[in-house]
Amino acid sequence: ASSSPLMSLLMSAASFQVPQGRARLRLGCILVHTFSRSHLKQRHSRGLVFLSSSASSSASSSSASSSSHNWSSLSTATSQIKFTSQMTISRTLSDVAKIALPATNTGISVAAIAMAFVAFIVNRWRATAWRHPTLVVSGGSRIRQIVERCPRLHKPFRPPLLAFHTLAQLALHAFFHENKRADTGKHARFNREIRKLDDGGEVGFDWLDDSSFNNKDVTPPPPPLPDTAPLLVCLHTITGGSHDFAGAAMLARTRGFRVVVFLRRGHIDRPLATPRFNLLGCVHDLHAQLVHVRSQYPQASHVACLSSSAGTGLSVRYCGEKGDACLIDALVCTCPGYDTTEGGAFARMQPMLGSYLLRGVRKLFLEPNVSILKDVKGFQACHEDVDNMADFQRNAYQLEGFDSLESYHDATNPMGVASDISVPTLVINAEDDPVCAKSNVMDHVHLFSSEDNNANRALALTRWGAHCCYFEGDWLLPRGYRWCDEVAVEFLLESCRTTNLPPREGVAREQQHPVSSSVL
C-alpha cells in the first residue's frame, strides 16, 4: 500500500496515533488501497468490493484487541476480500464499519470510513470512465497491421476524476482554445504564410515554429528535421485555426513530423478577398495547398493528414474524390459529423451548442465581411434570420459559390465518396459528443465493418471524450497530451512506416527515403 503517494501520507499520519488507533488506520489504508486498485481486477466488469462475513468478524476481533495488534493479522484479514457485482454501497460501507468502528477513537474510525468511501468513488470512476475504445476495423490487411502496431488504441481512454463528464471536457477545451495553448500548458508558435488562389481568394499556412520548444519545461528539444521528414497537414474546425492543433502539432514535431496547419478562406485573420467562404472547405483549395507544400519539400517521405470536426469533411471528400491520385498518404479524422446533407450532422447537434456555433460562424465569416458579402443572395437570411446551423447551411450555398443547395451538397458531402478512400484512415468518435452525435456514427458504421480486402478504414469509438476534447489524467485534473492526439500521431507514424506505399508523383522511387526510426 505504501507504494501509492496517498498511502504513504496516510501511513505517516498513522505514526502519531496510539497503537490501537494506528492499527485501525493502517487497516483503513489497506481498504483504501484495495478499493482503489480493484479496477485492475475488474477491467471488464462493474463489480463492487466487499468483505466477506468471515473476514469482517476476523478483522473486528483483531481491531478490538489491545496493543497486541500486528500487521500480519490485519493483512491476513483483508486478504479475504472478495469481489462481486451484486453488492450495494450501503452494504460495502457497512462491512468497512465492522472493522473501522470499534467503541473508542471515533475520529480515527470516521476517517477510515471516509477514506473507504473516497476509495469507493475513485474505484467507480475508474470502472465507469476508464474504458477501452470500441474498435471496428475493415478487412484490409494493411489497416489491420497498422492498428495492431498502435498500443494507444488498445489501452483505455482515462479521463480525470474532475473532468470525465462531457461538460467538464468541453470547459477544458474552451479554456485551452481561448488561450491558444497546447494541452500541456505551453504556447505553440506558428509562422504564417498566405497564398492567393486562381480566383483571387486567399488561404493560409501556419508552420509550427521550433521556438515553441524554447522552454525549460519542454525537454528534450527536438532535433532539426532532415529534408526527408514527413509532412503533417492539419485541417481545422469550422471556426478554428492553428490553435486547434497546438498540442497535436508539438507532439507530432517531437516525433519527427514537419507540421503545417492549412487555413481556409476567412480563417487568416483578415477580410475575405473574394465574396466567397466555405463552412466545410473546398477540395480545389485543398489540392492547391497540398501542391504548394509538396513543392516546398519535394523530398518529404510522406504527407499525413490530421483533421478535426468540420475539417474531417474536407479531408474525406478530398481523399475520396482523388482516390489513388490523392496527395495524402494517411488520414486521421477526429470527431467527424459524417453526412452533412439535410437531416444530417447540423440537424442533430445539441441546440445550445448549435446556437453557440452559429454565433461563432457569424462572427468569423459575416460580420467582418459585410461590405463584400451584403449583395450575395442568402447573406441577409444567414446574418439575421436563421437561428440554427442547419438553417444557416441551407441558406449559405451561394455565399460558398454554388448555384443550388443540391449542387452544394453534391460537392461537399463527405459520405458521397467515403467508400472510395484508398489511404489508411482512422476515425475517432465519442459516444457523448454533443456536436457530432453518436447516431451519425451508427448510420455509417458499415464503412468500417466491410470485409473488403482493399478497405483500409478503422473506427475507434470511446464512451467519453466529448467533441474534440479527450483530456486525460490519472487523478483529478488533465495532464500531458490529449488521448486523441497521441492516438492520431501514433497511427500516422505506423502508416508512414509501412512499405507498400505507391511511388510519389514527380519523385523517383530511388529518391524516396523510407521513414527511419531515428527521425520518427
XYZ file of C-alpha atoms in Angstrom:
520
model
C 0.000 0.000 0.000
C 2.850 2.364 0.728
C 3.773 2.431 -2.981
C 0.971 4.954 -3.557
C 1.668 8.594 -2.540
C -1.708 8.727 -0.796
C -0.942 5.549 1.099
C 2.445 6.886 2.163
C 0.821 10.015 3.531
C -1.771 8.060 5.453
C 0.791 5.660 6.870
C 2.888 8.610 8.031
C -0.149 10.074 9.747
C -0.721 6.757 11.497
C 2.542 7.076 13.409
C 1.020 9.838 15.547
C -1.753 7.619 16.917
C -1.874 5.224 19.815
C -1.110 1.599 18.863
C -4.745 0.592 18.695
C -5.651 3.631 16.582
C -2.611 3.082 14.387
C -3.710 -0.433 13.650
C -7.189 0.728 12.681
C -5.817 3.490 10.496
C -3.462 1.038 8.848
C -6.416 -1.204 8.196
C -8.183 1.774 6.643
C -5.152 2.227 4.429
C -5.420 -1.374 3.275
C -9.072 -0.842 2.464
C -8.352 2.331 0.524
C -5.591 0.607 -1.392
C -7.731 -2.430 -2.144
C -10.710 -0.346 -3.215
C -8.681 1.967 -5.443
C -6.793 -0.885 -7.105
C -9.765 -3.150 -7.652
C -10.467 -1.710 -11.100
C -7.426 -3.584 -12.350
C -9.090 -6.859 -11.409
C -12.481 -5.777 -12.730
C -11.436 -4.364 -16.100
C -14.397 -5.970 -17.840
C -16.984 -5.808 -15.038
C -18.644 -3.340 -12.725
C -18.167 -5.296 -9.517
C -18.016 -3.691 -6.105
C -15.638 -4.594 -3.331
C -16.852 -6.009 -0.035
C -15.603 -8.016 2.881
C -16.932 -11.468 3.468
C -18.566 -12.084 6.842
C -15.655 -14.230 7.972
C -13.187 -11.521 7.028
C -15.319 -8.921 8.813
C -15.539 -10.894 12.060
C -11.858 -11.790 11.934
C -10.847 -8.211 11.348
C -13.262 -6.937 14.007
C -11.795 -9.215 16.643
C -8.315 -8.118 15.609
C -9.300 -4.448 15.854
C -10.959 -4.916 19.238
C -7.910 -6.463 20.807
C -5.338 -4.353 22.637
C -1.879 -3.257 21.562
C -1.124 -6.822 20.525
C -2.370 -5.951 17.058
C 0.116 -6.889 14.446
C 0.375 -6.046 10.805
C 0.320 -9.622 9.595
C -3.027 -10.417 11.233
C -4.629 -7.381 9.653
C -3.129 -8.235 6.281
C -4.465 -11.788 6.616
C -7.944 -10.490 7.371
C -8.018 -8.091 4.467
C -6.601 -10.681 2.083
C -10.003 -12.402 2.292
C -11.636 -9.544 0.397
C -13.940 -10.804 -2.351
C -15.362 -9.197 -5.465
C -18.969 -9.256 -6.616
C -21.315 -7.295 -8.866
C -24.317 -7.689 -6.550
C -23.303 -5.581 -3.534
C -24.555 -2.059 -2.871
C -22.660 0.872 -1.482
C -24.509 0.671 1.847
C -23.516 -2.983 2.295
C -19.934 -2.157 1.337
C -19.583 0.663 3.856
C -21.355 -1.469 6.468
C -18.682 -4.128 6.099
C -16.000 -1.479 6.381
C -17.660 -0.153 9.524
C -17.368 -3.574 11.214
C -13.618 -3.183 11.007
C -13.190 0.561 11.370
C -15.713 1.382 14.110
C -14.748 -0.089 17.488
C -16.042 1.744 20.537
C -13.046 4.026 21.008
C -11.111 6.549 18.948
C -14.159 7.693 16.974
C -12.211 10.307 14.985
C -9.871 7.747 13.519
C -12.776 5.433 12.772
C -14.687 8.148 10.922
C -11.537 8.983 8.966
C -11.172 5.340 7.976
C -14.770 5.209 6.729
C -14.291 8.492 4.861
C -11.187 7.111 3.187
C -13.009 3.948 2.247
C -15.862 5.993 0.782
C -13.481 8.141 -1.253
C -11.736 4.998 -2.456
C -15.097 3.563 -3.461
C -15.872 6.686 -5.502
C -12.449 6.521 -7.159
C -12.987 2.853 -7.949
C -16.367 3.526 -9.508
C -14.955 6.450 -11.510
C -12.194 4.295 -12.925
C -14.506 1.369 -13.602
C -17.044 3.653 -15.300
C -14.883 6.237 -17.040
C -11.742 4.307 -17.944
C -12.914 2.338 -20.950
C -11.140 0.758 -23.870
C -12.296 2.173 -27.202
C -14.523 0.022 -29.353
C -12.512 -0.790 -32.464
C -14.133 -1.575 -35.798
C -11.594 -2.412 -38.491
C -12.246 -3.200 -42.141
C -10.864 -6.242 -43.920
C -7.747 -4.743 -45.486
C -4.527 -6.394 -44.319
C -2.650 -3.101 -44.204
C -5.083 -1.324 -41.880
C -5.175 -4.356 -39.593
C -1.396 -4.384 -39.416
C -1.292 -0.675 -38.580
C -3.950 -0.945 -35.867
C -2.169 -3.895 -34.272
C 1.002 -1.802 -34.034
C -0.706 1.126 -32.249
C -0.519 0.436 -28.482
C -2.575 3.507 -27.506
C -5.539 2.185 -29.440
C -5.543 -0.891 -27.215
C -5.370 0.991 -23.918
C -8.282 2.722 -22.179
C -9.008 6.402 -22.534
C -8.556 7.689 -18.968
C -10.366 10.980 -18.276
C -9.512 12.651 -14.947
C -11.879 12.423 -11.982
C -12.905 16.085 -12.168
C -13.133 16.199 -15.943
C -14.551 12.952 -17.301
C -18.051 14.356 -17.810
C -18.947 15.874 -21.166
C -19.442 19.396 -19.812
C -16.130 19.336 -17.933
C -14.276 18.184 -21.044
C -15.900 20.947 -23.096
C -14.979 23.543 -20.460
C -11.325 22.490 -20.615
C -11.392 22.610 -24.395
C -12.842 26.132 -24.314
C -10.121 27.242 -21.894
C -7.243 25.919 -23.994
C -8.900 27.132 -27.216
C -9.441 30.690 -25.964
C -5.897 30.895 -24.613
C -4.466 29.332 -27.792
C -2.442 26.919 -25.719
C -1.360 23.331 -26.043
C -2.848 20.808 -23.637
C 0.485 20.758 -21.838
C 0.079 24.439 -20.964
C 2.780 25.543 -23.406
C 2.149 28.108 -26.124
C 2.643 26.763 -29.629
C 4.044 29.320 -32.054
C 3.303 29.293 -35.780
C 4.750 31.213 -38.724
C 2.025 32.258 -41.156
C 2.280 32.188 -44.923
C -0.573 33.482 -47.118
C -1.092 32.473 -50.739
C -3.509 33.721 -53.399
C -5.557 31.195 -55.329
C -6.522 31.315 -59.010
C -9.783 33.205 -58.352
C -8.119 35.783 -56.076
C -9.152 34.125 -52.827
C -6.631 33.732 -50.029
C -5.657 30.752 -47.909
C -3.008 30.393 -45.244
C -0.319 28.051 -43.987
C 0.669 28.094 -40.312
C 4.031 26.341 -39.925
C 4.953 25.205 -36.421
C 7.981 27.158 -35.214
C 10.657 25.300 -33.299
C 10.801 28.264 -30.907
C 7.704 26.680 -29.343
C 10.140 24.377 -27.577
C 12.326 27.151 -26.125
C 11.017 26.460 -22.663
C 12.798 24.834 -19.775
C 9.753 22.625 -19.148
C 9.909 21.135 -22.670
C 12.689 18.581 -22.586
C 14.432 17.466 -24.600
C 14.006 19.875 -27.572
C 13.502 18.011 -30.853
C 16.483 17.753 -33.233
C 16.485 19.618 -36.569
C 14.449 17.956 -39.282
C 16.016 16.455 -42.421
C 14.668 17.285 -45.872
C 13.047 13.851 -45.969
C 10.979 14.420 -42.801
C 7.303 13.554 -43.358
C 4.788 16.386 -43.541
C 1.778 16.544 -41.236
C -1.067 18.610 -42.666
C -3.746 19.694 -40.167
C -7.286 20.711 -41.172
C -9.094 22.764 -38.548
C -12.657 23.007 -37.251
C -15.485 25.142 -38.624
C -14.399 28.332 -36.801
C -10.917 27.198 -35.778
C -7.333 27.675 -36.772
C -3.841 26.592 -35.849
C -4.615 26.754 -32.124
C -6.912 23.743 -32.617
C -3.742 21.702 -33.059
C -1.402 23.334 -30.541
C -0.856 20.125 -28.592
C -1.009 17.754 -31.561
C 1.484 19.868 -33.522
C 4.034 19.922 -30.696
C 3.646 16.188 -30.120
C 3.997 15.413 -33.835
C 7.074 17.620 -34.080
C 8.782 15.675 -31.293
C 8.071 12.502 -33.265
C 9.691 13.758 -36.455
C 6.904 15.427 -38.444
C 7.150 18.830 -40.105
C 3.800 20.353 -39.133
C 1.663 22.817 -41.059
C -1.937 23.873 -40.450
C -3.933 24.682 -43.594
C -6.132 27.744 -43.101
C -9.253 28.010 -45.242
C -10.785 31.166 -46.699
C -11.888 33.515 -43.930
C -9.599 31.982 -41.300
C -6.475 34.085 -41.876
C -7.451 36.995 -39.574
C -8.241 39.457 -42.332
C -11.302 40.184 -44.510
C -12.207 37.976 -47.443
C -10.519 38.858 -50.730
C -13.462 37.494 -52.759
C -17.188 37.175 -51.905
C -16.883 33.522 -51.014
C -16.180 31.398 -47.936
C -16.869 27.762 -47.084
C -18.053 26.066 -43.915
C -16.635 22.654 -44.773
C -13.778 23.638 -47.055
C -13.179 23.284 -50.768
C -11.476 20.322 -52.455
C -9.961 22.567 -55.129
C -8.443 24.864 -52.492
C -7.073 21.932 -50.501
C -5.435 20.415 -53.562
C -3.763 23.748 -54.343
C -2.458 23.919 -50.770
C -1.088 20.378 -50.941
C 0.670 21.070 -54.233
C 2.271 24.151 -52.675
C 3.683 22.411 -49.582
C 4.906 19.470 -51.628
C 6.723 21.867 -53.942
C 8.413 23.378 -50.898
C 9.503 19.988 -49.558
C 9.716 17.696 -52.601
C 11.843 15.138 -50.752
C 9.386 14.680 -47.887
C 8.899 10.943 -47.497
C 5.168 11.119 -46.819
C 2.268 13.518 -46.381
C -0.036 12.639 -43.496
C -3.243 14.452 -42.597
C -4.888 15.097 -39.226
C -8.348 16.658 -39.476
C -10.776 17.723 -36.792
C -14.571 18.205 -36.811
C -15.509 20.190 -39.959
C -12.005 19.615 -41.302
C -12.766 15.903 -41.495
C -15.448 16.533 -44.097
C -12.897 18.216 -46.331
C -10.217 15.550 -45.845
C -12.630 12.680 -46.516
C -14.132 14.444 -49.516
C -10.683 15.109 -50.987
C -9.299 11.605 -50.415
C -12.476 10.017 -51.742
C -12.637 12.165 -54.871
C -8.955 11.773 -55.730
C -8.741 8.061 -54.954
C -5.312 6.670 -55.831
C -4.233 10.117 -57.114
C -4.638 11.579 -53.625
C -1.621 13.563 -52.408
C -2.234 12.375 -48.833
C -0.712 9.081 -47.668
C -2.576 8.531 -44.377
C -5.537 10.172 -42.678
C -6.938 10.586 -39.159
C -10.363 12.167 -38.590
C -11.271 13.310 -35.080
C -14.975 13.733 -34.260
C -16.396 13.851 -37.799
C -20.064 14.632 -38.430
C -20.339 12.212 -41.389
C -23.392 13.129 -43.512
C -23.713 16.908 -43.990
C -26.882 16.907 -46.115
C -30.421 17.675 -44.951
C -31.201 15.927 -41.669
C -27.541 15.093 -41.119
C -24.859 16.421 -38.791
C -26.066 20.028 -38.475
C -29.622 18.939 -37.682
C -28.542 16.508 -34.945
C -26.232 18.610 -32.776
C -27.350 19.792 -29.344
C -29.414 23.005 -29.773
C -27.450 25.001 -27.174
C -24.103 24.192 -28.757
C -25.618 24.745 -32.188
C -26.585 28.292 -31.168
C -23.084 28.878 -29.795
C -21.567 27.635 -33.044
C -23.908 29.825 -35.096
C -22.723 32.929 -33.230
C -19.116 31.947 -33.904
C -19.765 31.401 -37.615
C -21.443 34.779 -37.977
C -18.624 36.490 -36.087
C -15.956 34.846 -38.243
C -17.451 34.935 -41.739
C -20.206 37.555 -41.876
C -19.521 40.452 -39.511
C -16.015 41.301 -40.826
C -17.134 40.901 -44.457
C -20.434 42.762 -44.702
C -19.187 45.094 -47.437
C -18.163 42.284 -49.787
C -20.958 39.799 -48.996
C -24.029 42.001 -48.497
C -25.143 41.789 -52.140
C -24.860 37.991 -52.343
C -28.153 36.132 -52.103
C -28.568 34.436 -48.757
C -26.500 36.952 -46.781
C -29.488 38.635 -45.135
C -31.012 35.323 -44.028
C -27.723 33.997 -42.669
C -26.842 37.261 -40.946
C -30.134 37.975 -39.210
C -32.945 35.482 -39.811
C -31.748 31.916 -39.153
C -31.473 30.589 -35.600
C -29.647 27.262 -36.042
C -26.778 25.816 -38.040
C -28.985 23.646 -40.244
C -30.867 26.721 -41.498
C -27.607 28.630 -41.909
C -26.165 25.902 -44.113
C -29.427 25.727 -46.052
C -29.202 29.451 -46.926
C -25.435 29.838 -47.375
C -24.802 27.835 -50.539
C -24.489 30.940 -52.757
C -22.136 32.533 -50.224
C -19.993 29.456 -50.803
C -20.045 29.782 -54.586
C -22.776 27.303 -55.592
C -25.885 27.817 -57.745
C -28.144 25.467 -55.783
C -28.362 23.631 -52.499
C -28.258 20.315 -54.362
C -25.018 21.139 -56.154
C -23.556 22.326 -52.843
C -24.322 19.011 -51.146
C -23.092 17.025 -54.145
C -19.728 18.778 -53.966
C -19.202 18.869 -50.193
C -20.917 15.900 -48.514
C -18.077 13.540 -47.495
C -20.289 10.468 -47.350
C -20.818 10.575 -51.080
C -17.244 9.403 -51.683
C -16.111 7.964 -48.327
C -16.077 4.386 -49.604
C -13.620 5.378 -52.349
C -10.802 6.340 -49.964
C -7.738 4.191 -50.596
C -5.294 5.508 -47.960
C -5.196 4.145 -44.376
C -7.859 6.052 -42.428
C -8.609 6.158 -38.699
C -11.790 7.814 -37.416
C -12.126 8.755 -33.735
C -15.558 9.425 -32.225
C -17.009 9.735 -28.714
C -20.424 8.464 -27.706
C -21.072 11.597 -25.629
C -20.194 14.042 -28.422
C -22.898 16.764 -28.312
C -21.931 18.202 -31.711
C -21.337 15.108 -33.839
C -23.956 12.776 -32.443
C -23.475 9.052 -31.901
C -26.321 8.378 -34.341
C -24.100 9.772 -37.101
C -21.571 7.041 -36.335
C -24.142 4.260 -36.168
C -25.602 5.257 -39.529
C -22.227 4.722 -41.210
C -20.546 2.015 -39.168
C -20.838 -0.294 -42.188
C -17.966 1.636 -43.780
C -15.640 0.226 -41.119
C -17.058 -3.295 -40.850
C -16.561 -4.070 -44.530
C -14.689 -7.300 -45.223
C -13.326 -5.924 -48.492
C -9.617 -6.720 -48.638
C -8.952 -3.309 -50.214
C -10.723 -1.340 -47.482
C -8.306 0.458 -45.153
C -10.617 2.098 -42.637
C -10.811 1.840 -38.852
C -13.118 3.353 -36.216
C -12.226 3.984 -32.564
C -15.396 4.783 -30.590
C -14.950 5.862 -26.955
C -17.524 6.217 -24.163
C -16.265 9.666 -23.127
C -14.296 12.416 -24.841
C -16.971 14.946 -25.899
C -16.230 16.943 -29.055
C -12.516 17.162 -29.926
C -11.591 17.101 -26.215
C -10.191 13.769 -24.954
C -8.279 15.210 -21.980
C -6.608 12.520 -19.863
C -5.347 12.370 -16.289
C -4.678 9.666 -13.707
C -6.173 11.655 -10.850
C -8.061 14.952 -10.536
C -7.021 17.170 -13.444
C -5.772 16.628 -17.005
C -2.111 16.345 -17.820
C 0.024 15.646 -20.852
C -1.277 15.456 -24.400
C -4.824 14.567 -25.353
C -5.622 10.918 -25.963
C -6.881 11.608 -29.496
C -3.646 13.420 -30.395
C -1.452 10.594 -29.107
C -3.520 8.023 -30.984
C -3.519 10.099 -34.171
C 0.237 10.674 -34.225
C 0.897 7.024 -33.427
C -1.419 5.852 -36.221
C 0.102 8.221 -38.775
C 3.622 7.146 -37.825
C 2.781 3.488 -38.287
C 1.072 4.273 -41.595
C 4.228 6.004 -42.812
C 6.380 3.099 -41.714
C 4.561 0.603 -43.887
C 6.455 -0.218 -47.046
C 3.709 -0.724 -49.626
C 3.015 2.927 -50.392
C 2.851 3.756 -54.117
C 5.589 5.940 -55.678
C 5.071 9.631 -55.082
C 4.202 11.603 -58.220
C 7.155 13.626 -59.512
C 9.688 11.862 -57.280
C 11.653 8.864 -58.498
C 11.390 5.799 -56.279
C 15.141 5.815 -55.642
C 14.736 9.348 -54.225
C 12.072 8.268 -51.770
C 13.707 7.744 -48.417
C 11.946 5.360 -46.045
C 10.887 6.768 -42.690
C 13.688 5.937 -40.288
C 13.221 5.192 -36.621
C 15.762 7.890 -35.768
C 13.508 10.530 -37.299
C 10.193 9.178 -36.057
